[in-house]
Amino acid sequence: MNLQEAARDHLWLHFTRMSGYQSAEVPIIVSGDGCYLTDSNGKRYLDALAGLFSVNIGYGFGEEIGQAALEQMRELPFYTNWSYAHPRAIELAAEVASLAPGDLNRVFFVSGGSEAVESAWKLARQYYLARGGKQVASGETRHDERVGTPTPRKYKAIARQIAYHGTTMGALSINGIPALKETFEPLVPEVRHVKNTNRYHRPPEETEAAFTAMLLEDLEEAILAMGPETVCLVHMEPVQNAGGAFTPPEGYWRGVRELCDRYDILLSADEVITAFGRVGHWFGSERYDIRPDIVCCAKGLSSSYAVIGAVVVTDKVMEPFLEGASMYSHGITFGGHPVMSAIALKNIEIMKREQILERVLENEDSFRSTLAQLLDLPICGDLRGTGYFYALELVKNKETREGFSAEECETLVRGFLSPALFERGLICRADDRGDPVIQISPPLVAGQAEFDEIVGILGDVLAEAGKRMSAG
Ligand SMILES: Cc1ncc(COP(=O)(O)O)c(C=O)c1O
C-alpha cells in the first residue's frame, strides 16, 4: 500500500487543517524507541511531547507490555464491567486506589481523558441526587418532595479560563477555550470559567499571597453568582496545561478546597496529564495536597500503550451509591477492558521497577536549569512548570511582556515554529490557545542528553523566530 496516498485519501487527522496535506506530505511515524520516533522516510525525531503528554515510560517497552497484552488476550480478550468484574480490572482498581492519595479508593474505568471528565461531571450531578433527601449545609433538600421526583438542583460546573478538558460535549463545555467551543454551541449547561493561575501577566509588584487571594475571590464570586445550591463540580488541573504549564501559587489549593467544602461542591482534579509521574508523583494531587473528591486520569495510566482512563473517587463520593437501589447510571463498553487493564498494570509495574518517579524528582532541577538557558533569547519571556512538564511563553517585548497579536501568532506558530521544529527533528508543541507557548513534556525516561538536545534545537529555532518576528 502507498501509505502517503492512502493517508491523503482516507485518514482524517484530529485537530488538523487537512487542506495542508493536499500538496504536502502527511507526516507518518512508523516506529519509536526510548524518547525517539522515526518517520516513514527514516528521519528521527526527539519526542519532547511524549506523544501527547502521555508516553511516560517512553517507546521502548513494547516487547514487555506486548507480552502482558498477549497473555491477557489468550486468557480473556474481552469482558465488560457492566455488572461483571474480571481479574485485571479488579487488580488495576486496587493498584490505582493504593497509589492515589487519601481515601480516593473507588475506580470507574473509561476509555480516555474526555470520557473521564464527562463521567466526573455526570457523577457529580448524580451524587447530589443519590445523596437525596439528606440535609446539606444550606438546609435544602435535594429532592422535590412535592412532585416526588428528584430535581437536579446541583448540576453546574466551574472550571478555569483557557483550560483544556477534552472534546465530548460535556468535557467540551467544561473547556475554557472559546475558539474550541463556539462551533458546537449550544453546549451543556451550565459552566463558568474563573481565572487561571497564570502569573506572568499580573502586576510584577503583586505578592504571591495577594495573587492567591485574588484567585480565590474570583472563584467565590463565581460560586455565589451561579448560586452555590446549583453548583455540583469545580474541575481544575493541578498544573494547567493549555496556556502553558500554570503552577498553583502557595495556598491556592487549600483555598479552593475550603471553598468547595463551604459551599458543598465536589472538587475534581483533572489529572489526565499530571497523574502517573509527569510531576514526579503518582498524582499531582499528592504533590500539591489538593485533597480532591474526584480524580480524572488517562494518558499516563498506561503510558498510552493502551486506551484506558479512570475516574477515581473518595469514600464520601461512593457512599450514596452503596445504598439500596442506588446506581451510577453510566457505562462505556470498553471501560476496564481486560487487555487495556493488563497493559496499565504492566506500565505501573515498569514505572515502579525503573524508578521513574524518583528519576523525575532527581532530574527536575537540572531539566529546569537547562531549559532556563533559553530565557537569554529576547523572544522567551517566561519559563513555567514543574517535574517534566514545562512551557516557554514567547513575547514580542520582554521588558513590557507584550505578546503577539492573533495575526502574528499565526505567522509565528503555524507559519514558522511548528514546521521549523519538525524539520529540525524535534517534536514539541507550539501552542497559541492562550498566549503563544512552546510546550515541553518529554517521556519520563529522558535525561540530560535529551534536555541538551531539546535546548540546542529550540535555541536555534527560537533565535531565528525572534529575528523574523522583529524584522516583520
Ligand atoms: C487536562 C486534560 N483533560 C482531558 C483531556 C482529554 O483527554 P482525551 O484526549 O484522552 O480525551 C486532555 C487531553 O489532552 C487533557 O490534557
PDB file of C-alpha atoms in Angstrom, residues 59-351:
ATOM      1  CA  TYR A  59       8.599   3.972  23.462  1.00  0.00           C
ATOM      2  CA  GLY A  60      10.975   1.207  24.495  1.00  0.00           C
ATOM      3  CA  PHE A  61       8.790  -1.227  26.426  1.00  0.00           C
ATOM      4  CA  GLY A  62       6.719  -2.661  23.586  1.00  0.00           C
ATOM      5  CA  GLU A  63       8.024  -6.224  23.967  1.00  0.00           C
ATOM      6  CA  GLU A  64       7.343  -6.480  27.669  1.00  0.00           C
ATOM      7  CA  ILE A  65       3.969  -4.782  27.536  1.00  0.00           C
ATOM      8  CA  GLY A  66       3.060  -6.691  24.379  1.00  0.00           C
ATOM      9  CA  GLN A  67       3.723  -9.943  26.223  1.00  0.00           C
ATOM     10  CA  ALA A  68       1.343  -8.918  29.007  1.00  0.00           C
ATOM     11  CA  ALA A  69      -1.273  -7.995  26.398  1.00  0.00           C
ATOM     12  CA  LEU A  70      -0.793 -11.308  24.587  1.00  0.00           C
ATOM     13  CA  GLU A  71      -1.205 -13.323  27.767  1.00  0.00           C
ATOM     14  CA  GLN A  72      -4.381 -11.446  28.578  1.00  0.00           C
ATOM     15  CA  MET A  73      -5.666 -11.933  25.020  1.00  0.00           C
ATOM     16  CA  ARG A  74      -5.192 -15.666  25.447  1.00  0.00           C
ATOM     17  CA  GLU A  75      -6.888 -15.764  28.825  1.00  0.00           C
ATOM     18  CA  LEU A  76      -9.798 -13.367  28.266  1.00  0.00           C
ATOM     19  CA  PRO A  77      -9.671 -10.923  25.329  1.00  0.00           C
ATOM     20  CA  PHE A  78     -12.720  -9.006  26.429  1.00  0.00           C
ATOM     21  CA  TYR A  79     -15.330  -8.826  29.020  1.00  0.00           C
ATOM     22  CA  THR A  80     -17.264  -5.924  30.338  1.00  0.00           C
ATOM     23  CA  ASN A  81     -17.541  -4.046  33.613  1.00  0.00           C
ATOM     24  CA  TRP A  82     -21.286  -3.676  33.095  1.00  0.00           C
ATOM     25  CA  SER A  83     -22.478  -5.768  36.056  1.00  0.00           C
ATOM     26  CA  TYR A  84     -19.390  -8.024  35.912  1.00  0.00           C
ATOM     27  CA  ALA A  85     -15.860  -7.864  37.192  1.00  0.00           C
ATOM     28  CA  HIS A  86     -12.791  -9.625  35.849  1.00  0.00           C
ATOM     29  CA  PRO A  87      -9.367 -10.112  37.418  1.00  0.00           C
ATOM     30  CA  ARG A  88      -7.338  -7.408  35.611  1.00  0.00           C
ATOM     31  CA  ALA A  89      -9.884  -4.625  36.204  1.00  0.00           C
ATOM     32  CA  ILE A  90     -10.065  -5.603  39.875  1.00  0.00           C
ATOM     33  CA  GLU A  91      -6.278  -5.693  40.218  1.00  0.00           C
ATOM     34  CA  LEU A  92      -5.862  -2.383  38.418  1.00  0.00           C
ATOM     35  CA  ALA A  93      -8.572  -0.699  40.501  1.00  0.00           C
ATOM     36  CA  ALA A  94      -6.860  -1.914  43.688  1.00  0.00           C
ATOM     37  CA  GLU A  95      -3.466  -0.758  42.394  1.00  0.00           C
ATOM     38  CA  VAL A  96      -4.705   2.710  41.398  1.00  0.00           C
ATOM     39  CA  ALA A  97      -6.503   3.057  44.751  1.00  0.00           C
ATOM     40  CA  SER A  98      -3.305   2.136  46.574  1.00  0.00           C
ATOM     41  CA  LEU A  99      -1.317   4.786  44.651  1.00  0.00           C
ATOM     42  CA  ALA A 100      -3.939   7.536  44.918  1.00  0.00           C
ATOM     43  CA  PRO A 101      -3.674   9.835  47.933  1.00  0.00           C
ATOM     44  CA  GLY A 102      -6.086   9.836  50.882  1.00  0.00           C
ATOM     45  CA  ASP A 103      -9.294   7.862  50.598  1.00  0.00           C
ATOM     46  CA  LEU A 104      -9.549   8.005  46.811  1.00  0.00           C
ATOM     47  CA  ASN A 105     -10.452   4.335  46.881  1.00  0.00           C
ATOM     48  CA  ARG A 106     -13.011   3.671  44.157  1.00  0.00           C
ATOM     49  CA  VAL A 107     -12.156   3.416  40.467  1.00  0.00           C
ATOM     50  CA  PHE A 108     -14.525   3.676  37.487  1.00  0.00           C
ATOM     51  CA  PHE A 109     -12.745   2.851  34.225  1.00  0.00           C
ATOM     52  CA  VAL A 110     -13.305   4.648  30.928  1.00  0.00           C
ATOM     53  CA  SER A 111     -11.514   4.783  27.568  1.00  0.00           C
ATOM     54  CA  GLY A 112      -9.751   8.150  27.758  1.00  0.00           C
ATOM     55  CA  GLY A 113      -9.497  11.645  29.183  1.00  0.00           C
ATOM     56  CA  SER A 114     -12.619  13.208  27.692  1.00  0.00           C
ATOM     57  CA  GLU A 115     -14.691  10.290  28.897  1.00  0.00           C
ATOM     58  CA  ALA A 116     -13.168  10.637  32.342  1.00  0.00           C
ATOM     59  CA  VAL A 117     -14.119  14.322  32.518  1.00  0.00           C
ATOM     60  CA  GLU A 118     -17.563  13.610  31.092  1.00  0.00           C
ATOM     61  CA  SER A 119     -18.029  10.858  33.669  1.00  0.00           C
ATOM     62  CA  ALA A 120     -16.827  13.069  36.527  1.00  0.00           C
ATOM     63  CA  TRP A 121     -19.407  15.756  35.776  1.00  0.00           C
ATOM     64  CA  LYS A 122     -22.220  13.220  35.367  1.00  0.00           C
ATOM     65  CA  LEU A 123     -21.142  11.568  38.593  1.00  0.00           C
ATOM     66  CA  ALA A 124     -21.149  14.878  40.465  1.00  0.00           C
ATOM     67  CA  ARG A 125     -24.640  15.636  39.185  1.00  0.00           C
ATOM     68  CA  GLN A 126     -25.897  12.228  40.241  1.00  0.00           C
ATOM     69  CA  TYR A 127     -24.031  12.262  43.546  1.00  0.00           C
ATOM     70  CA  TYR A 128     -26.215  15.060  44.892  1.00  0.00           C
ATOM     71  CA  LEU A 129     -29.342  13.252  43.730  1.00  0.00           C
ATOM     72  CA  ALA A 130     -28.155   9.963  45.196  1.00  0.00           C
ATOM     73  CA  ARG A 131     -27.385  11.690  48.454  1.00  0.00           C
ATOM     74  CA  GLY A 132     -31.017  12.578  48.152  1.00  0.00           C
ATOM     75  CA  GLY A 133     -33.145  13.994  50.886  1.00  0.00           C
ATOM     76  CA  LYS A 134     -30.253  14.296  53.291  1.00  0.00           C
ATOM     77  CA  GLN A 135     -29.888  17.781  54.664  1.00  0.00           C
ATOM     78  CA  VAL A 136     -26.959  19.737  53.345  1.00  0.00           C
ATOM     79  CA  ALA A 137     -25.175  22.787  54.620  1.00  0.00           C
ATOM     80  CA  SER A 138     -27.676  25.210  53.110  1.00  0.00           C
ATOM     81  CA  GLY A 139     -30.551  23.301  54.765  1.00  0.00           C
ATOM     82  CA  GLU A 140     -32.222  22.497  51.468  1.00  0.00           C
ATOM     83  CA  THR A 141     -33.102  19.003  50.386  1.00  0.00           C
ATOM     84  CA  ARG A 142     -32.070  17.571  47.066  1.00  0.00           C
ATOM     85  CA  HIS A 143     -35.445  16.020  46.256  1.00  0.00           C
ATOM     86  CA  ASP A 144     -38.510  17.924  45.282  1.00  0.00           C
ATOM     87  CA  GLU A 145     -40.877  16.189  47.680  1.00  0.00           C
ATOM     88  CA  ARG A 146     -43.963  17.881  46.209  1.00  0.00           C
ATOM     89  CA  VAL A 147     -43.756  16.112  42.867  1.00  0.00           C
ATOM     90  CA  GLY A 148     -41.973  13.065  44.206  1.00  0.00           C
ATOM     91  CA  THR A 149     -39.249  13.164  41.587  1.00  0.00           C
ATOM     92  CA  PRO A 150     -35.660  14.102  42.051  1.00  0.00           C
ATOM     93  CA  THR A 151     -34.743  17.548  40.844  1.00  0.00           C
ATOM     94  CA  PRO A 152     -31.157  18.005  39.664  1.00  0.00           C
ATOM     95  CA  ARG A 153     -30.589  21.043  41.776  1.00  0.00           C
ATOM     96  CA  LYS A 154     -26.837  20.812  41.767  1.00  0.00           C
ATOM     97  CA  TYR A 155     -25.752  20.447  38.137  1.00  0.00           C
ATOM     98  CA  LYS A 156     -23.482  23.347  37.210  1.00  0.00           C
ATOM     99  CA  ALA A 157     -19.712  23.218  36.906  1.00  0.00           C
ATOM    100  CA  ILE A 158     -16.861  25.655  37.334  1.00  0.00           C
ATOM    101  CA  ALA A 159     -13.540  25.393  35.505  1.00  0.00           C
ATOM    102  CA  ARG A 160     -10.743  27.791  34.567  1.00  0.00           C
ATOM    103  CA  GLN A 161     -10.123  30.066  31.614  1.00  0.00           C
ATOM    104  CA  ILE A 162      -8.069  28.624  28.740  1.00  0.00           C
ATOM    105  CA  ALA A 163      -8.078  25.132  30.320  1.00  0.00           C
ATOM    106  CA  TYR A 164      -8.461  22.150  28.003  1.00  0.00           C
ATOM    107  CA  HIS A 165     -10.535  19.254  29.288  1.00  0.00           C
ATOM    108  CA  GLY A 166     -11.434  17.233  26.190  1.00  0.00           C
ATOM    109  CA  THR A 167     -13.836  17.208  23.286  1.00  0.00           C
ATOM    110  CA  THR A 168     -17.010  15.260  24.084  1.00  0.00           C
ATOM    111  CA  MET A 169     -19.948  17.591  24.681  1.00  0.00           C
ATOM    112  CA  GLY A 170     -19.741  17.623  28.470  1.00  0.00           C
ATOM    113  CA  ALA A 171     -15.959  17.840  28.584  1.00  0.00           C
ATOM    114  CA  LEU A 172     -16.016  20.439  25.799  1.00  0.00           C
ATOM    115  CA  SER A 173     -18.475  22.533  27.787  1.00  0.00           C
ATOM    116  CA  ILE A 174     -16.062  22.441  30.716  1.00  0.00           C
ATOM    117  CA  ASN A 175     -13.241  23.618  28.425  1.00  0.00           C
ATOM    118  CA  GLY A 176     -12.189  27.201  28.905  1.00  0.00           C
ATOM    119  CA  ILE A 177     -11.036  27.773  25.322  1.00  0.00           C
ATOM    120  CA  PRO A 178     -13.741  29.769  23.498  1.00  0.00           C
ATOM    121  CA  ALA A 179     -12.412  29.042  20.000  1.00  0.00           C
ATOM    122  CA  LEU A 180     -12.819  25.285  20.530  1.00  0.00           C
ATOM    123  CA  LYS A 181     -16.380  25.613  21.731  1.00  0.00           C
ATOM    124  CA  GLU A 182     -18.051  28.187  19.512  1.00  0.00           C
ATOM    125  CA  THR A 183     -18.605  25.810  16.596  1.00  0.00           C
ATOM    126  CA  PHE A 184     -20.542  23.391  18.763  1.00  0.00           C
ATOM    127  CA  GLU A 185     -22.804  25.687  20.721  1.00  0.00           C
ATOM    128  CA  PRO A 186     -25.250  25.401  22.366  1.00  0.00           C
ATOM    129  CA  LEU A 187     -23.279  23.390  24.868  1.00  0.00           C
ATOM    130  CA  VAL A 188     -24.174  21.565  28.060  1.00  0.00           C
ATOM    131  CA  PRO A 189     -25.470  23.958  30.682  1.00  0.00           C
ATOM    132  CA  GLU A 190     -24.026  25.411  32.731  1.00  0.00           C
ATOM    133  CA  VAL A 191     -20.354  26.248  33.204  1.00  0.00           C
ATOM    134  CA  ARG A 192     -18.457  29.317  34.325  1.00  0.00           C
ATOM    135  CA  HIS A 193     -14.764  29.882  33.902  1.00  0.00           C
ATOM    136  CA  VAL A 194     -12.723  31.536  36.583  1.00  0.00           C
ATOM    137  CA  LYS A 195      -9.224  32.971  36.427  1.00  0.00           C
ATOM    138  CA  ASN A 196      -6.355  30.542  35.978  1.00  0.00           C
ATOM    139  CA  THR A 197      -3.036  30.692  37.806  1.00  0.00           C
ATOM    140  CA  ASN A 198      -1.085  32.474  35.072  1.00  0.00           C
ATOM    141  CA  ARG A 199       1.041  34.928  36.989  1.00  0.00           C
ATOM    142  CA  TYR A 200       3.192  36.213  34.161  1.00  0.00           C
ATOM    143  CA  HIS A 201       0.784  38.935  33.123  1.00  0.00           C
ATOM    144  CA  ARG A 202      -0.107  40.059  36.647  1.00  0.00           C
ATOM    145  CA  PRO A 203       1.387  43.261  38.054  1.00  0.00           C
ATOM    146  CA  PRO A 204       5.020  42.494  38.943  1.00  0.00           C
ATOM    147  CA  GLU A 205       4.641  44.044  42.403  1.00  0.00           C
ATOM    148  CA  GLU A 206       1.740  41.728  43.347  1.00  0.00           C
ATOM    149  CA  THR A 207       2.777  39.324  46.111  1.00  0.00           C
ATOM    150  CA  GLU A 208       2.084  35.602  45.874  1.00  0.00           C
ATOM    151  CA  ALA A 209      -0.381  35.894  48.785  1.00  0.00           C
ATOM    152  CA  ALA A 210      -2.251  38.716  47.047  1.00  0.00           C
ATOM    153  CA  PHE A 211      -2.348  36.709  43.819  1.00  0.00           C
ATOM    154  CA  THR A 212      -3.810  33.689  45.630  1.00  0.00           C
ATOM    155  CA  ALA A 213      -6.361  35.871  47.411  1.00  0.00           C
ATOM    156  CA  MET A 214      -7.460  37.433  44.109  1.00  0.00           C
ATOM    157  CA  LEU A 215      -7.907  33.997  42.505  1.00  0.00           C
ATOM    158  CA  LEU A 216      -9.932  32.652  45.421  1.00  0.00           C
ATOM    159  CA  GLU A 217     -12.079  35.755  45.496  1.00  0.00           C
ATOM    160  CA  ASP A 218     -12.798  35.286  41.814  1.00  0.00           C
ATOM    161  CA  LEU A 219     -13.776  31.651  42.418  1.00  0.00           C
ATOM    162  CA  GLU A 220     -16.029  32.522  45.327  1.00  0.00           C
ATOM    163  CA  GLU A 221     -17.701  35.267  43.316  1.00  0.00           C
ATOM    164  CA  ALA A 222     -18.457  32.770  40.545  1.00  0.00           C
ATOM    165  CA  ILE A 223     -19.933  30.278  43.012  1.00  0.00           C
ATOM    166  CA  LEU A 224     -22.123  32.949  44.558  1.00  0.00           C
ATOM    167  CA  ALA A 225     -23.205  34.349  41.186  1.00  0.00           C
ATOM    168  CA  MET A 226     -24.214  30.898  39.943  1.00  0.00           C
ATOM    169  CA  GLY A 227     -25.924  30.004  43.217  1.00  0.00           C
ATOM    170  CA  PRO A 228     -23.992  27.566  45.416  1.00  0.00           C
ATOM    171  CA  GLU A 229     -27.067  25.336  45.703  1.00  0.00           C
ATOM    172  CA  THR A 230     -26.869  24.750  41.938  1.00  0.00           C
ATOM    173  CA  VAL A 231     -23.132  24.026  41.566  1.00  0.00           C
ATOM    174  CA  CYS A 232     -22.003  20.393  41.777  1.00  0.00           C
ATOM    175  CA  LEU A 233     -18.433  20.496  40.470  1.00  0.00           C
ATOM    176  CA  VAL A 234     -15.237  22.519  40.482  1.00  0.00           C
ATOM    177  CA  HIS A 235     -12.962  20.935  37.880  1.00  0.00           C
ATOM    178  CA  MET A 236      -9.294  22.007  37.571  1.00  0.00           C
ATOM    179  CA  GLU A 237      -5.873  20.590  36.707  1.00  0.00           C
ATOM    180  CA  PRO A 238      -3.131  20.513  39.375  1.00  0.00           C
ATOM    181  CA  VAL A 239      -0.903  22.226  36.789  1.00  0.00           C
ATOM    182  CA  GLN A 240      -2.861  23.717  33.891  1.00  0.00           C
ATOM    183  CA  ASN A 241      -1.547  22.695  30.504  1.00  0.00           C
ATOM    184  CA  ALA A 242      -3.309  24.951  27.998  1.00  0.00           C
ATOM    185  CA  GLY A 243      -1.865  28.438  28.245  1.00  0.00           C
ATOM    186  CA  GLY A 244       1.427  26.885  29.313  1.00  0.00           C
ATOM    187  CA  ALA A 245       2.064  24.890  32.492  1.00  0.00           C
ATOM    188  CA  PHE A 246       0.461  27.199  35.064  1.00  0.00           C
ATOM    189  CA  THR A 247       1.542  26.028  38.509  1.00  0.00           C
ATOM    190  CA  PRO A 248      -0.549  26.962  41.553  1.00  0.00           C
ATOM    191  CA  PRO A 249       0.586  29.734  43.883  1.00  0.00           C
ATOM    192  CA  GLU A 250       1.095  28.985  47.565  1.00  0.00           C
ATOM    193  CA  GLY A 251      -2.208  28.467  49.397  1.00  0.00           C
ATOM    194  CA  TYR A 252      -4.284  28.181  46.216  1.00  0.00           C
ATOM    195  CA  TRP A 253      -5.401  24.574  46.548  1.00  0.00           C
ATOM    196  CA  ARG A 254      -6.018  24.904  50.264  1.00  0.00           C
ATOM    197  CA  GLY A 255      -8.323  27.825  49.455  1.00  0.00           C
ATOM    198  CA  VAL A 256     -10.109  26.016  46.614  1.00  0.00           C
ATOM    199  CA  ARG A 257     -10.694  23.026  48.903  1.00  0.00           C
ATOM    200  CA  GLU A 258     -12.094  25.291  51.621  1.00  0.00           C
ATOM    201  CA  LEU A 259     -14.497  26.971  49.201  1.00  0.00           C
ATOM    202  CA  CYS A 260     -15.705  23.611  47.903  1.00  0.00           C
ATOM    203  CA  ASP A 261     -16.291  22.482  51.487  1.00  0.00           C
ATOM    204  CA  ARG A 262     -18.019  25.712  52.458  1.00  0.00           C
ATOM    205  CA  TYR A 263     -20.461  25.560  49.529  1.00  0.00           C
ATOM    206  CA  ASP A 264     -20.822  21.780  49.386  1.00  0.00           C
ATOM    207  CA  ILE A 265     -19.319  21.324  45.915  1.00  0.00           C
ATOM    208  CA  LEU A 266     -17.280  18.338  44.713  1.00  0.00           C
ATOM    209  CA  LEU A 267     -13.691  19.139  43.772  1.00  0.00           C
ATOM    210  CA  SER A 268     -12.430  17.279  40.723  1.00  0.00           C
ATOM    211  CA  ALA A 269      -8.743  17.212  39.825  1.00  0.00           C
ATOM    212  CA  ASP A 270      -8.211  16.758  36.096  1.00  0.00           C
ATOM    213  CA  GLU A 271      -5.057  14.662  36.213  1.00  0.00           C
ATOM    214  CA  VAL A 272      -5.267  13.415  32.639  1.00  0.00           C
ATOM    215  CA  ILE A 273      -1.747  14.795  32.174  1.00  0.00           C
ATOM    216  CA  THR A 274      -0.378  15.151  35.702  1.00  0.00           C
ATOM    217  CA  ALA A 275      -1.084  11.653  37.064  1.00  0.00           C
ATOM    218  CA  PHE A 276       1.415   8.812  36.776  1.00  0.00           C
ATOM    219  CA  GLY A 277       4.654  10.647  37.112  1.00  0.00           C
ATOM    220  CA  ARG A 278       4.555  13.783  34.969  1.00  0.00           C
ATOM    221  CA  VAL A 279       5.092  15.991  38.034  1.00  0.00           C
ATOM    222  CA  GLY A 280       7.177  13.436  39.944  1.00  0.00           C
ATOM    223  CA  HIS A 281       4.367  11.827  41.919  1.00  0.00           C
ATOM    224  CA  TRP A 282       1.732   9.235  41.120  1.00  0.00           C
ATOM    225  CA  PHE A 283      -0.793  12.066  41.307  1.00  0.00           C
ATOM    226  CA  GLY A 284      -0.359  15.849  41.124  1.00  0.00           C
ATOM    227  CA  SER A 285      -2.969  15.980  43.896  1.00  0.00           C
ATOM    228  CA  GLU A 286      -0.380  14.458  46.184  1.00  0.00           C
ATOM    229  CA  ARG A 287       2.308  16.941  45.192  1.00  0.00           C
ATOM    230  CA  TYR A 288       0.022  19.909  45.884  1.00  0.00           C
ATOM    231  CA  ASP A 289      -2.027  18.341  48.680  1.00  0.00           C
ATOM    232  CA  ILE A 290      -5.224  19.086  46.743  1.00  0.00           C
ATOM    233  CA  ARG A 291      -7.471  16.539  48.507  1.00  0.00           C
ATOM    234  CA  PRO A 292      -9.927  16.218  45.617  1.00  0.00           C
ATOM    235  CA  ASP A 293     -13.184  14.275  45.805  1.00  0.00           C
ATOM    236  CA  ILE A 294     -12.715  13.069  42.242  1.00  0.00           C
ATOM    237  CA  VAL A 295      -9.629  12.483  40.098  1.00  0.00           C
ATOM    238  CA  CYS A 296      -9.736  12.070  36.308  1.00  0.00           C
ATOM    239  CA  CYS A 297      -6.795  10.249  34.738  1.00  0.00           C
ATOM    240  CA  ALA A 298      -5.978   8.601  31.421  1.00  0.00           C
ATOM    241  CA  LYS A 299      -2.818   9.110  29.347  1.00  0.00           C
ATOM    242  CA  GLY A 300      -0.070   8.068  31.784  1.00  0.00           C
ATOM    243  CA  LEU A 301      -2.135   5.301  33.393  1.00  0.00           C
ATOM    244  CA  SER A 302      -0.906   3.025  30.612  1.00  0.00           C
ATOM    245  CA  SER A 303       1.787   5.376  29.253  1.00  0.00           C
ATOM    246  CA  SER A 304      -0.611   5.382  26.272  1.00  0.00           C
ATOM    247  CA  TYR A 305       0.233   1.795  25.395  1.00  0.00           C
ATOM    248  CA  ALA A 306      -3.490   1.204  25.965  1.00  0.00           C
ATOM    249  CA  VAL A 307      -6.734   3.068  25.518  1.00  0.00           C
ATOM    250  CA  ILE A 308      -7.758   3.487  29.125  1.00  0.00           C
ATOM    251  CA  GLY A 309      -8.710   6.176  31.615  1.00  0.00           C
ATOM    252  CA  ALA A 310     -10.266   6.264  35.040  1.00  0.00           C
ATOM    253  CA  VAL A 311     -12.352   8.300  37.424  1.00  0.00           C
ATOM    254  CA  VAL A 312     -11.164   7.770  40.978  1.00  0.00           C
ATOM    255  CA  VAL A 313     -13.393   8.897  43.841  1.00  0.00           C
ATOM    256  CA  THR A 314     -13.273   9.122  47.603  1.00  0.00           C
ATOM    257  CA  ASP A 315     -15.255   7.008  50.035  1.00  0.00           C
ATOM    258  CA  LYS A 316     -17.518  10.006  50.619  1.00  0.00           C
ATOM    259  CA  VAL A 317     -18.486  10.207  46.945  1.00  0.00           C
ATOM    260  CA  MET A 318     -19.052   6.458  46.764  1.00  0.00           C
ATOM    261  CA  GLU A 319     -21.151   6.264  49.917  1.00  0.00           C
ATOM    262  CA  PRO A 320     -24.612   7.119  48.495  1.00  0.00           C
ATOM    263  CA  PHE A 321     -24.021   4.665  45.647  1.00  0.00           C
ATOM    264  CA  LEU A 322     -23.630   1.825  48.127  1.00  0.00           C
ATOM    265  CA  GLU A 323     -27.143   2.219  49.489  1.00  0.00           C
ATOM    266  CA  GLY A 324     -30.345   0.441  48.415  1.00  0.00           C
ATOM    267  CA  ALA A 325     -31.226   0.627  44.718  1.00  0.00           C
ATOM    268  CA  SER A 326     -28.777   3.431  44.059  1.00  0.00           C
ATOM    269  CA  MET A 327     -26.670   3.005  40.905  1.00  0.00           C
ATOM    270  CA  TYR A 328     -24.412   5.302  38.905  1.00  0.00           C
ATOM    271  CA  SER A 329     -26.404   5.393  35.639  1.00  0.00           C
ATOM    272  CA  HIS A 330     -23.412   5.443  33.365  1.00  0.00           C
ATOM    273  CA  GLY A 331     -21.257   2.973  31.479  1.00  0.00           C
ATOM    274  CA  ILE A 332     -18.984   2.522  28.489  1.00  0.00           C
ATOM    275  CA  THR A 333     -18.482  -0.772  26.678  1.00  0.00           C
ATOM    276  CA  PHE A 334     -14.706  -0.647  26.849  1.00  0.00           C
ATOM    277  CA  GLY A 335     -14.397   0.673  30.411  1.00  0.00           C
ATOM    278  CA  GLY A 336     -11.971  -1.599  32.263  1.00  0.00           C
ATOM    279  CA  HIS A 337     -11.231  -3.661  29.125  1.00  0.00           C
ATOM    280  CA  PRO A 338      -9.150  -6.636  30.316  1.00  0.00           C
ATOM    281  CA  VAL A 339      -6.340  -6.185  27.784  1.00  0.00           C
ATOM    282  CA  MET A 340      -6.146  -2.436  28.462  1.00  0.00           C
ATOM    283  CA  SER A 341      -6.136  -3.143  32.206  1.00  0.00           C
ATOM    284  CA  ALA A 342      -3.357  -5.723  31.823  1.00  0.00           C
ATOM    285  CA  ILE A 343      -1.304  -3.158  29.902  1.00  0.00           C
ATOM    286  CA  ALA A 344      -1.881  -0.459  32.518  1.00  0.00           C
ATOM    287  CA  LEU A 345      -0.873  -2.879  35.282  1.00  0.00           C
ATOM    288  CA  LYS A 346       2.334  -3.706  33.424  1.00  0.00           C
ATOM    289  CA  ASN A 347       3.014   0.004  32.861  1.00  0.00           C
ATOM    290  CA  ILE A 348       2.733   0.689  36.588  1.00  0.00           C
ATOM    291  CA  GLU A 349       4.968  -2.292  37.335  1.00  0.00           C
ATOM    292  CA  ILE A 350       7.585  -0.904  34.922  1.00  0.00           C
ATOM    293  CA  MET A 351       7.308   2.605  36.400  1.00  0.00           C
TER     294      MET A 351
END
